[in-house]
Coordinates of C-alpha atoms in Angstrom, one line a residue:
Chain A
X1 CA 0.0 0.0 0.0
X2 CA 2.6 2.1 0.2
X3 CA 3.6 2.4 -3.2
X4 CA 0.4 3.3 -4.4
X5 CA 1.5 7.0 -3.9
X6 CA 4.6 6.5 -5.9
X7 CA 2.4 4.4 -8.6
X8 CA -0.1 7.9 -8.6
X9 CA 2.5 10.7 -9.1
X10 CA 4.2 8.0 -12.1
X11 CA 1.1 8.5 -13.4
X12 CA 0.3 12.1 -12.5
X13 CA 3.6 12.4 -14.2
X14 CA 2.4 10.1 -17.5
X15 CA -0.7 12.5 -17.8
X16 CA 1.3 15.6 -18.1
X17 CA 2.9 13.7 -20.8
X18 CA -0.6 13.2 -22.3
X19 CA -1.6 16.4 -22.5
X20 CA 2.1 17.8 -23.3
X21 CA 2.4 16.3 -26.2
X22 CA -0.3 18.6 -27.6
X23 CA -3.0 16.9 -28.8
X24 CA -6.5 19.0 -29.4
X25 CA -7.6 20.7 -26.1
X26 CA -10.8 17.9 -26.0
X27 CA -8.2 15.7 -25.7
X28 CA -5.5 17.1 -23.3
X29 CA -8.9 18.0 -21.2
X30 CA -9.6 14.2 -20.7
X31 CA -5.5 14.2 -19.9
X32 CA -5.6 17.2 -17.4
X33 CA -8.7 15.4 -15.4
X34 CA -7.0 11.9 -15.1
X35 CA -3.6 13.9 -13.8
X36 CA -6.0 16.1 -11.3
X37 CA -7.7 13.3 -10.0
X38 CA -4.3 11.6 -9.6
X39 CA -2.4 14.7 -7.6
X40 CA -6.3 14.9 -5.9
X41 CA -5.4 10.8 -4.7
X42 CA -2.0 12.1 -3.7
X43 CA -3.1 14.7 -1.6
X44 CA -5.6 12.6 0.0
X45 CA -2.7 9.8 0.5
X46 CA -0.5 12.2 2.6
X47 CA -3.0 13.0 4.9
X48 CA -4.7 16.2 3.7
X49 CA -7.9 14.1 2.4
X50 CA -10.4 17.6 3.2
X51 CA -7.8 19.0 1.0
X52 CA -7.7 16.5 -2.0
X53 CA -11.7 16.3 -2.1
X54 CA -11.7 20.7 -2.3
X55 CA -8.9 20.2 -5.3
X56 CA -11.5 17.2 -6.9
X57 CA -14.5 19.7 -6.5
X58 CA -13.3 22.9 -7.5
X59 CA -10.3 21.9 -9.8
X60 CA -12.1 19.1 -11.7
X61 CA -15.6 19.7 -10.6
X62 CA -15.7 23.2 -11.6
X63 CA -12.6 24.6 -13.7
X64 CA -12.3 21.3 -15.6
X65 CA -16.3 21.7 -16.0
X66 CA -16.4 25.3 -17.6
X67 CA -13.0 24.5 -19.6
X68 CA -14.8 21.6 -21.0
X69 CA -17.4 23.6 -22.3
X70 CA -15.4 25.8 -24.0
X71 CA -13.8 23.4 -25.7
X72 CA -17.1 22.0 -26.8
X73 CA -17.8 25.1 -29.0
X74 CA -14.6 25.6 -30.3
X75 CA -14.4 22.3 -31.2
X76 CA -12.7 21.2 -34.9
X77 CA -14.1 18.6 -37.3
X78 CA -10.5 16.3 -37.1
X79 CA -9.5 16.9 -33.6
X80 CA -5.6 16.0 -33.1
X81 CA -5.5 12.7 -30.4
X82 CA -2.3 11.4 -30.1
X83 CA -2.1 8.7 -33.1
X84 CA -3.5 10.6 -35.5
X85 CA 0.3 12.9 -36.1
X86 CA 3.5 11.3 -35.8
X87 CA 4.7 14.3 -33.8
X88 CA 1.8 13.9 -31.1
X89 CA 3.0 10.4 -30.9
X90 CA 6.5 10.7 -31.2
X91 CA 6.4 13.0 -28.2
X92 CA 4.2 11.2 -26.3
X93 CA 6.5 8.2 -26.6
X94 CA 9.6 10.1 -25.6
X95 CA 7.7 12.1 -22.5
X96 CA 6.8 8.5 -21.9
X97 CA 10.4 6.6 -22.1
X98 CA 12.4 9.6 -20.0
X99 CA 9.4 8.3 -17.5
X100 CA 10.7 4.8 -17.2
X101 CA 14.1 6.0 -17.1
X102 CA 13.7 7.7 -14.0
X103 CA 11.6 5.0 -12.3
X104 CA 14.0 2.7 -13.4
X105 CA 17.0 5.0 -12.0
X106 CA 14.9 5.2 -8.8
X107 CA 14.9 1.5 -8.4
X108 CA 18.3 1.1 -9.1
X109 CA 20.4 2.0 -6.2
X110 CA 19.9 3.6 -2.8
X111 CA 19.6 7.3 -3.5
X112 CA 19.4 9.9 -1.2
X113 CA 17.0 11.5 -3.4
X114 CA 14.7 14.5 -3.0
X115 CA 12.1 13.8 -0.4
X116 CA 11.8 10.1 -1.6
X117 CA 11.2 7.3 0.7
X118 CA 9.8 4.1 0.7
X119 CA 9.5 3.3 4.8
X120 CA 6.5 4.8 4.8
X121 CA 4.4 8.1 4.2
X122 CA 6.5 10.5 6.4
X123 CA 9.0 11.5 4.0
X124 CA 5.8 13.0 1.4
X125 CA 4.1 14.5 4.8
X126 CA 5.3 17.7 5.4
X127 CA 3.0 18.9 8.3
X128 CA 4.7 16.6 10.6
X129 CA 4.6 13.0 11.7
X130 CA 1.4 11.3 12.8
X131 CA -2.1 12.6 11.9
X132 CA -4.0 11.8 15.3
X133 CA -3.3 15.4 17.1
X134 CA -6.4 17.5 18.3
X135 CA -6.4 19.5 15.5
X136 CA -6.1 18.1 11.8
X137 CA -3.6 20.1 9.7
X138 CA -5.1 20.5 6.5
X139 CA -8.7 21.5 8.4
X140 CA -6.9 24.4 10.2
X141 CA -4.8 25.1 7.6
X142 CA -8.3 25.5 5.5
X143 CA -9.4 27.5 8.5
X144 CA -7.0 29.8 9.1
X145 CA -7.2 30.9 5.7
X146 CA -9.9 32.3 7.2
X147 CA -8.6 34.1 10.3
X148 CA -4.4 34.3 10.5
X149 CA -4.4 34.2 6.6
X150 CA -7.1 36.6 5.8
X151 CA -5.1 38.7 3.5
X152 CA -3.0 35.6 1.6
X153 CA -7.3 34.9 1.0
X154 CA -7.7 39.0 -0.1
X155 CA -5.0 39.1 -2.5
X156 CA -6.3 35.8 -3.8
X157 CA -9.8 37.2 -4.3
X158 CA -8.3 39.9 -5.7
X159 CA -6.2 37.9 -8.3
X160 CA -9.5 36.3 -9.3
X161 CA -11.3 39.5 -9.7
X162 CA -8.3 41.1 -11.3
X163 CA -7.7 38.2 -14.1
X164 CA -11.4 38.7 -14.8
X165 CA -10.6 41.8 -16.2
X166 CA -7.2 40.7 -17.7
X167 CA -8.7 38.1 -19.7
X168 CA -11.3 39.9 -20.8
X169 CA -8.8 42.4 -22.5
X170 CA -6.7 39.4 -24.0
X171 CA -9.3 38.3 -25.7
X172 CA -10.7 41.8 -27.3
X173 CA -11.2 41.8 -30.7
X174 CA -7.6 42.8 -32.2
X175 CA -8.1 44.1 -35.8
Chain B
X1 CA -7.6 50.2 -23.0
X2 CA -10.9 51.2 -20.6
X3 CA -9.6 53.7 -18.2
X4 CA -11.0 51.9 -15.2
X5 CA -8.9 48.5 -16.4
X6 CA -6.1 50.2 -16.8
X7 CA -6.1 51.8 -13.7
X8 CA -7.0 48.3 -12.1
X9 CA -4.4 46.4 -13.7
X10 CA -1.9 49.0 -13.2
X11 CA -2.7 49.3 -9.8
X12 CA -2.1 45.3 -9.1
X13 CA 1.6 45.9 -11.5
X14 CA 2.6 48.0 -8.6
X15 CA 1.0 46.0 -5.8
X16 CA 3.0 42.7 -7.1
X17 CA 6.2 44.3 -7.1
X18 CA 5.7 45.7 -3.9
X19 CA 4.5 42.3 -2.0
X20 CA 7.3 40.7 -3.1
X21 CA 9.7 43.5 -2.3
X22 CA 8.1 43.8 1.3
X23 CA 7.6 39.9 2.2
X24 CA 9.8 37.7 4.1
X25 CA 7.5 35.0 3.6
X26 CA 8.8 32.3 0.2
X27 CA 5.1 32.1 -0.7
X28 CA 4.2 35.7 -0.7
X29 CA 7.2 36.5 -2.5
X30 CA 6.0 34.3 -5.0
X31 CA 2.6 35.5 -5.2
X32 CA 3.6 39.1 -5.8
X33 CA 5.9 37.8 -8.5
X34 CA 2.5 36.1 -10.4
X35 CA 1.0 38.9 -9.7
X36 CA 3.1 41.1 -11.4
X37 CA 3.5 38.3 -14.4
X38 CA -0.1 38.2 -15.1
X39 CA -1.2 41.9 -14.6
X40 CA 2.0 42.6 -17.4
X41 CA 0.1 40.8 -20.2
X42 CA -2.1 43.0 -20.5
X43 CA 0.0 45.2 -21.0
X44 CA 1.9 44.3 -23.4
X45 CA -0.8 43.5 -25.5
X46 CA -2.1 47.2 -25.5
X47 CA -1.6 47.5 -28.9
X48 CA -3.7 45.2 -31.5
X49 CA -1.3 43.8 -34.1
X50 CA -0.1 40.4 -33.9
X51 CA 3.0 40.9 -32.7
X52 CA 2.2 42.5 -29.2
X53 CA 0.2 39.1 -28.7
X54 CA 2.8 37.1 -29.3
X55 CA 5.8 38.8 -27.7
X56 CA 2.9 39.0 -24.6
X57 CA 2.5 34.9 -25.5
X58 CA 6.8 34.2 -25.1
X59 CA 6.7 36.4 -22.1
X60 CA 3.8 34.6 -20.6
X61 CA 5.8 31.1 -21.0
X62 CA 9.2 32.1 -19.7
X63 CA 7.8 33.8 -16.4
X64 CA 4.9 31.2 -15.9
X65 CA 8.2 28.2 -16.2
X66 CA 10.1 30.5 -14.3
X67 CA 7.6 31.1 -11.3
X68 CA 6.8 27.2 -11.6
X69 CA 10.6 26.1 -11.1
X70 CA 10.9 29.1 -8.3
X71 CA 8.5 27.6 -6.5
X72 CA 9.6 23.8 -7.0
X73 CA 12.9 25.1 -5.3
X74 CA 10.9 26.5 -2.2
X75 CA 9.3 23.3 -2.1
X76 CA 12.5 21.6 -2.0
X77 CA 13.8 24.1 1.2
X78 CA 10.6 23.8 2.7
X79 CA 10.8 19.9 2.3
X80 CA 14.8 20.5 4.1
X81 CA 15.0 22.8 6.0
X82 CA 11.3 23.1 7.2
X83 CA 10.9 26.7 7.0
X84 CA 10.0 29.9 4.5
X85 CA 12.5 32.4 5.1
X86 CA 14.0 33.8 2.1
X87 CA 17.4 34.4 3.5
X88 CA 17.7 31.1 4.7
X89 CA 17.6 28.4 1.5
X90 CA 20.7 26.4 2.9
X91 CA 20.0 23.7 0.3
X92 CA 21.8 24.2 -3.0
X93 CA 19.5 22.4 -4.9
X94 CA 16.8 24.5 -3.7
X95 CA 19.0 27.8 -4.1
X96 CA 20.7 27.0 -7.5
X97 CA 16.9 26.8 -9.1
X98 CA 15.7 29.8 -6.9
X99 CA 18.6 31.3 -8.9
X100 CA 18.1 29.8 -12.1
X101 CA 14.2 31.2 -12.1
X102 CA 15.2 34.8 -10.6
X103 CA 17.3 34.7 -13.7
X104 CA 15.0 33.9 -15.9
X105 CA 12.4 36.3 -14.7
X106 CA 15.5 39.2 -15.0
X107 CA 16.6 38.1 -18.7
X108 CA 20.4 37.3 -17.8
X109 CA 22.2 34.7 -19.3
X110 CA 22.0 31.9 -20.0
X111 CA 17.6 32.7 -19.7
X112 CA 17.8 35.8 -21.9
X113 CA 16.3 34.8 -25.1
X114 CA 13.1 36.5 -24.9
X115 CA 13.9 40.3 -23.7
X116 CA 15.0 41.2 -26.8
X117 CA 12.1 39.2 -28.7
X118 CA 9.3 40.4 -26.5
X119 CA 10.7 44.4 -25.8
X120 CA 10.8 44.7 -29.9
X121 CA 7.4 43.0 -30.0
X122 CA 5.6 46.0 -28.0
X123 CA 5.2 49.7 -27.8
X124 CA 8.0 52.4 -26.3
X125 CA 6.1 52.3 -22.7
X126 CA 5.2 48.9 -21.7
X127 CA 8.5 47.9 -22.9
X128 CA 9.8 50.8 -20.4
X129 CA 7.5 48.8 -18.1
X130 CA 9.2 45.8 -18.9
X131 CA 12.8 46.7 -18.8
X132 CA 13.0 48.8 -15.3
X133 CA 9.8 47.7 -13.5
X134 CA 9.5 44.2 -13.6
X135 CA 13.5 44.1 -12.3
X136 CA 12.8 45.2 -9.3
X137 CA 10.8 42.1 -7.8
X138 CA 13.2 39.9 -8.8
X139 CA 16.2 41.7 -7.9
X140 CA 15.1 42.2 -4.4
X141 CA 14.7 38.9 -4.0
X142 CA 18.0 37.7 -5.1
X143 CA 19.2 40.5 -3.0
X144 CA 18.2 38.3 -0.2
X145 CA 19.0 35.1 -1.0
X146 CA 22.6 35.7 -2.5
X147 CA 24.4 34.7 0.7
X148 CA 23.4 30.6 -0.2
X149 CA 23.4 30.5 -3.1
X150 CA 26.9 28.8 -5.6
X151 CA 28.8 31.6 -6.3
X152 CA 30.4 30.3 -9.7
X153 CA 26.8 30.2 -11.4
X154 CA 26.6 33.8 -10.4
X155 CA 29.9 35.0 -12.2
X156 CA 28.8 32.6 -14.7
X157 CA 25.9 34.2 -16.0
X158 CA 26.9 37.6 -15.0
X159 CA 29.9 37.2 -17.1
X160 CA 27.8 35.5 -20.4
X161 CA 25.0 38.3 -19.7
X162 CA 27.7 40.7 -20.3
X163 CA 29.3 39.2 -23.7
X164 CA 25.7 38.4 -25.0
X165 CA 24.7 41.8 -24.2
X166 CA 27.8 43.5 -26.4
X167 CA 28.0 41.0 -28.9
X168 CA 24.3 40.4 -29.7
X169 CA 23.4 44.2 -29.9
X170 CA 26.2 45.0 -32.0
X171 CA 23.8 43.7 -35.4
X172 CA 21.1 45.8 -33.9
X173 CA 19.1 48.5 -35.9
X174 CA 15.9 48.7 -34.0
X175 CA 16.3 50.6 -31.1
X176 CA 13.9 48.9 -28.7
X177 CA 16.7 45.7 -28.9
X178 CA 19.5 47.7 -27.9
X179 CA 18.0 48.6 -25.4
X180 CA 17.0 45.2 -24.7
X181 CA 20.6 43.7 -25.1
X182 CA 21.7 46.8 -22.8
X183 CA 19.3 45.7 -20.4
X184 CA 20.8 42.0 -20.5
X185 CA 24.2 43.7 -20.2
X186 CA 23.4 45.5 -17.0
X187 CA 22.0 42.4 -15.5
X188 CA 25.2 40.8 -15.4
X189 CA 26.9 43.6 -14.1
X190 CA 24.4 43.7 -11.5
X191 CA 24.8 39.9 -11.0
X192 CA 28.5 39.9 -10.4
X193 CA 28.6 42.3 -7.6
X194 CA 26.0 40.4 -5.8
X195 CA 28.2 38.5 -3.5
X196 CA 31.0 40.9 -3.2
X197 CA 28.8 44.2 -2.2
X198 CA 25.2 43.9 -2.6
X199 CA 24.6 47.5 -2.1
X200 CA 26.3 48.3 -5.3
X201 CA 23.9 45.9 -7.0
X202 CA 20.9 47.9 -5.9
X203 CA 23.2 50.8 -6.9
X204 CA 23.7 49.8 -10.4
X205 CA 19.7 48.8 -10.3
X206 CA 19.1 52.6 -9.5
X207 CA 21.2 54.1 -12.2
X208 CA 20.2 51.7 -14.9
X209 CA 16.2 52.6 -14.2
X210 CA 17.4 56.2 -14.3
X211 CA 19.0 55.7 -17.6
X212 CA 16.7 53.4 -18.8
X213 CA 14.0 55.5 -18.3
X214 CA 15.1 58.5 -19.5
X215 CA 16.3 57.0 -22.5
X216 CA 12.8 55.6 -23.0
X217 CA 11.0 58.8 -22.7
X218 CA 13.2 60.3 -25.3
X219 CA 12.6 58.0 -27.6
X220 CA 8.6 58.0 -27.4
X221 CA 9.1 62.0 -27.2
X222 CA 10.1 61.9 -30.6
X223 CA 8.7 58.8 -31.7
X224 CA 11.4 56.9 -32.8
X225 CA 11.8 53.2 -32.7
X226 CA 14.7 52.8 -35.3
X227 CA 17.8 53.8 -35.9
X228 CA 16.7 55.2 -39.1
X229 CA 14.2 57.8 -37.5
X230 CA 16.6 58.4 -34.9
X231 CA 18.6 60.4 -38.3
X232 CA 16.1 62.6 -38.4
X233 CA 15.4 63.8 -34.7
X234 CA 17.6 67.0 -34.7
X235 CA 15.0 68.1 -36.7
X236 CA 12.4 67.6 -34.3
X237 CA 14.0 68.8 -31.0
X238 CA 17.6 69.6 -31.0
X239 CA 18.0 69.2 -27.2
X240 CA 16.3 66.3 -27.2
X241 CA 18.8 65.0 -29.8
X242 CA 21.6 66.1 -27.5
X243 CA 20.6 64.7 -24.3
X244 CA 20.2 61.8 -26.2
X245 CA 24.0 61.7 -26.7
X246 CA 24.9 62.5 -22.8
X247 CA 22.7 59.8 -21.7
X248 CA 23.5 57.0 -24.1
X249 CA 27.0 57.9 -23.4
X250 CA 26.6 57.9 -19.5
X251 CA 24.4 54.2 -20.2
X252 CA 28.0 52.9 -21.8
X253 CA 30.0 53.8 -18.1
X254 CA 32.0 57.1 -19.5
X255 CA 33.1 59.1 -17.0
X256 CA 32.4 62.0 -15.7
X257 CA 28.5 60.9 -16.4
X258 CA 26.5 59.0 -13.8
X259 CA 26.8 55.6 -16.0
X260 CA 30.4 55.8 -14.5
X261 CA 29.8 55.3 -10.7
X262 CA 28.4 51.9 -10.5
X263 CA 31.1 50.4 -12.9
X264 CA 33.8 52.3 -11.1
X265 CA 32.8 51.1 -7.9
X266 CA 31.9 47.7 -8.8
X267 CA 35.3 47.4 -10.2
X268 CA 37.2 48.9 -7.4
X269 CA 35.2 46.3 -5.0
X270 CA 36.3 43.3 -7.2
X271 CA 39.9 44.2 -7.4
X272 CA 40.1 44.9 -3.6
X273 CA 38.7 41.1 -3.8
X274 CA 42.1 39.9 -5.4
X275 CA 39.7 39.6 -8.6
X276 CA 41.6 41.3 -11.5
X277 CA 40.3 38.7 -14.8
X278 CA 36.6 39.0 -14.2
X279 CA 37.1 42.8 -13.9
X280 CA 38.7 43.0 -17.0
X281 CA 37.0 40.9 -19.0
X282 CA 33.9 42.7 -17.8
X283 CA 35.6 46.4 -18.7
X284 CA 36.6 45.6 -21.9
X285 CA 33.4 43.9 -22.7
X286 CA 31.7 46.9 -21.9
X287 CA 33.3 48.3 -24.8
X288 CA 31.2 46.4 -27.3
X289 CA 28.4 48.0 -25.5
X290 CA 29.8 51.5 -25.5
X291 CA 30.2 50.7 -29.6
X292 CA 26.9 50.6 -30.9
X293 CA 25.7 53.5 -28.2
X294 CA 28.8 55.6 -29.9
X295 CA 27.1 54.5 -33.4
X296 CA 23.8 55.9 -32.2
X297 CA 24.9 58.9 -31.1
X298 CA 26.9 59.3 -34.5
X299 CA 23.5 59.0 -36.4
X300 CA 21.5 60.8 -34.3
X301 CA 23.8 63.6 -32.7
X302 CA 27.1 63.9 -34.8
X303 CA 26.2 63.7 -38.4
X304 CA 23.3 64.9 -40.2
X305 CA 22.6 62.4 -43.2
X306 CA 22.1 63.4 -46.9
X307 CA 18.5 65.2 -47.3
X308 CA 16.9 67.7 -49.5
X309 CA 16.7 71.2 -48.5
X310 CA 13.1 71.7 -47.2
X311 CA 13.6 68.7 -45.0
X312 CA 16.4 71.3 -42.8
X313 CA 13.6 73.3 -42.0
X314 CA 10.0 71.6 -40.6
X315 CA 7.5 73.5 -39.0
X316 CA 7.8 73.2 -35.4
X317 CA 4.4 71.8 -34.1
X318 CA 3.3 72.1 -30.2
X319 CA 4.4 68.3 -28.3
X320 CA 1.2 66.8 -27.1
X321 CA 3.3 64.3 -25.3
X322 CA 3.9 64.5 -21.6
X323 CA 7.7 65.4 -20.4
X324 CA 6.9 65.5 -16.9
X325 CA 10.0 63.8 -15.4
X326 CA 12.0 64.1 -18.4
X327 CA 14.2 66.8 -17.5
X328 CA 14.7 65.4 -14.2
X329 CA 15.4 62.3 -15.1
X330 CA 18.0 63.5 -17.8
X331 CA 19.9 65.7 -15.1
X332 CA 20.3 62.5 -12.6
X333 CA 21.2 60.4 -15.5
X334 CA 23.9 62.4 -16.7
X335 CA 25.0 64.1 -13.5
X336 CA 25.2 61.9 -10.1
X337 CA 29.1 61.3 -10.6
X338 CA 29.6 63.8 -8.3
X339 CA 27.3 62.4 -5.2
X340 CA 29.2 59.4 -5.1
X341 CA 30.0 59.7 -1.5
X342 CA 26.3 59.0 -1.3
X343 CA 26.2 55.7 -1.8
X344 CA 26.4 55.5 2.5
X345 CA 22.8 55.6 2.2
X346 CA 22.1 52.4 0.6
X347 CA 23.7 50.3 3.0

């Protein structure tokens, strides 16, 4: 059970791939939801499982959602998928090999390697050791978003409100 | 652009750059950084030809890879060393790709590809913006984190920021790339001073805005963007064509203009380091530099080209442009050498 974190980032990892290799959008949509559900199981895996279901409903459940759409109606008649061009594929395939490489290079010897251990979860937990204190990290961390971290939450609000307007001006019409 | 955007977006320019100048916190530092990345597109897209999107498009990748690997490296302290503190990334892998993205985000070697690219792609003033503004974030925070961070890739792209700057400007006729490649150039000037005297970095960082600026302003005075308009400014405003020369001069490091001080003083700190290669090297590469500023000022200042006769004489219309700070900003730029002694107030 322990390796089923490492098994999700390899594949978190292999759907970056998917969608990097630039097939159509409907496509590296379907890519982008397998690798958020993926980092969502990671999440959840470390501990921070109030965490990994927020990222599963407002990442997938509502960004992936509207992004979805607008690829529905800017959809092409021959949409790209990654055997259709021998480029999409090719780079799939190397994305894809420099993947086994390094999990084969991990396997290989006893690195001292960034953050990676196999004894357990507590190398991938970084909020500390155990998760049966009085207080649940990633629920007061959610919290105090809310009370110490009230202006990290303004500036983000006012990113979001900002972007609004930033996007809207990308996407005038340029003559 | 609506006023009311403009103000807004303009408004959260400034606010990014000063978050990250004023946190000690990694995250917040890095949230004033994507701040300032995302409120610059806009920006840079003002204008509605193709180009402007897709110099806004190459600067949009570099900074968005750049922020991504910056915070991968305070990832990597946090997962070490357990903390945020800027000043404090004791792991070099973590402060070798802190370093790596700052460098990117500033447009020093070997991460300089797009300045030129993206300032030729847009107008006089967000490429102002671009050149003077967006330095500041990162600089401040490379200010901090110098002290951990391997020295050797330091000189290393201060040195090749240097030689790109000279060499690749040298081929340059549009003006907005010189001042691009002079922008890389003074990055690694900037860069090798960093952990030898950091003051004179934020000295250098002064001046060059100063310069920077009031080169900028000259140029959308009189509307030029190439060296071939640039012939025929002594028609337009003779002054203007003259200060031109003094502070394109001073920008190459001739004494007695204010471009002198921070290379004097740079230079004077590395050879009281036992450092006398690096300074050389660096001295001599600021010749190439000094070259095509010189062949500037010989089109624009020194020679007046081949024209006919009613061309020596235009009506002098009223300038509906602002020159607010212009004046100003020329003196400083052209006249600080002798304030030197008040560098004691940036330490």
């Amino acid at each position: 059970m322990m390796y089923v974190v490492f098994i999700m980032s390899v594949l978190y990892v292999v759907g970056f791939i998917g969608f990097s290799s630039k097939p159509s959008p409907v496509y590296g949509g379907m890519s982008l939801v397998v690798s958020g559900g993926l980092g969502c199981g990671i999440v959840t895996s470390s501990g921070g499982s109030f965490l990994g279901l927020v990222v599963f409903l407002v990442y997938l459940g509502g960004m992936m959602v509207v992004f979805g759409y607008t690829i529905a109606m800017a959809t092409e008649e021959y949409p790209e998928t990654w055997g259709s061009n021998v480029v999409v594929l090719s780079a799939f395939l190397v994305g894809l090999l420099m993947e086994v490489f390094m999990v084969m290079w991990l396997f290989s010897g006893e690195h001292e390697l960034v953050g990676f251990y196999f004894s357990g979860l507590e190398g991938l937990m970084v909020l500390g050791e155990g998760g049966f204190e009085y207080v649940r990290e990633d629920y007061s961390g959610g919290a105090s978003l809310y009370s110490y971290g009230f202006w990290f939450l303004a500036m983000a609000g006012w990113m979001l409100f900002v972007s609004i307007f930033i996007a809207i001006e990308v996407t005038r019409k340029r003559y | 652009m609506n006023p009311l955007a403009l103000s807004l977006i303009l408004t959260t320019l400034l606010a990014g750059t000063l978050i990250t100048m004023m946190s000690s916190h990694w995250l917040t530092a890095w949230m004033g950084l994507e701040m300032n990345m995302l409120t610059m597109i806009p920006i840079l897209m003002k204008t509605t030809n193709p180009r402007s999107t897709e110099a806004a498009t190459k600067y949009f990748m570099t900074q968005a890879m750049a922020s991504m690997m910056l915070m991968m490296a305070l990832t990597i302290n946090l997962m070490y060393s357990g903390q945020w503190s800027i000043t404090k990334m004791t792991n070099p892998v973590a402060s070798n790709m802190a370093l790596m993205a700052l460098m990117t985000k500033l447009g020093s070697a070997p991460f300089h590809f797009w300045v030129p690219e993206v300032t030729q792609g847009v107008e006089l003033t967000p490429g102002m913006i671009l050149l003077t503004w967006q330095k500041l974030a990162p600089l401040s925070l490379l200010y901090q984190m110098a002290t951990y961070t391997n020295t050797n890739l330091i000189y290393l792209s201060g040195l090749l920021s240097i030689l790109i700057g000279g060499w690749g400007g040298l081929n340059q006729t549009q003006l907005r790339k010189i001042l691009a490649y002079s922008s890389i150039s003074h990055m690694g000037w900037m860069l090798i001073i960093l952990p030898f005297n950091p003051t004179l970095t934020l000295l250098n960082l002064t001046i060059y805005i100063m310069l920077t600026l009031s080169i900028f302003m000259i140029l959308t005075n009189t509307f030029t963007t190439s060296m071939s308009s640039l012939t025929l400014m002594w028609n337009k405003t003779p002054a203007m064509t003259i200060m031109l020369m003094t502070t394109l001069l001073s920008l190459g490091g001739l004494p007695p203009l204010s471009g002198f001080m921070p290379k004097w003083l740079m230079i004077h700190e590395l050879t009281k380091n036992n450092s006398i290669i690096m300074p050389l090297t660096m001295a001599i590469m600021a010749l190439l530099n000094m070259y095509f500023y010189m062949r500037l000022i010989y089109y624009s200042s020194l020679t007046i080209l081949p024209s006919t006769n009613n061309m020596k004489m235009t009506w002098r219309f009223t300038n509906t442009k602002h020159t607010m700070t212009l004046p100003t900003l020329i003196t400083l730029s052209n006249m600080l050498l002798p304030l030197t002694p008040m560098i004691s107030m940036l330490e």
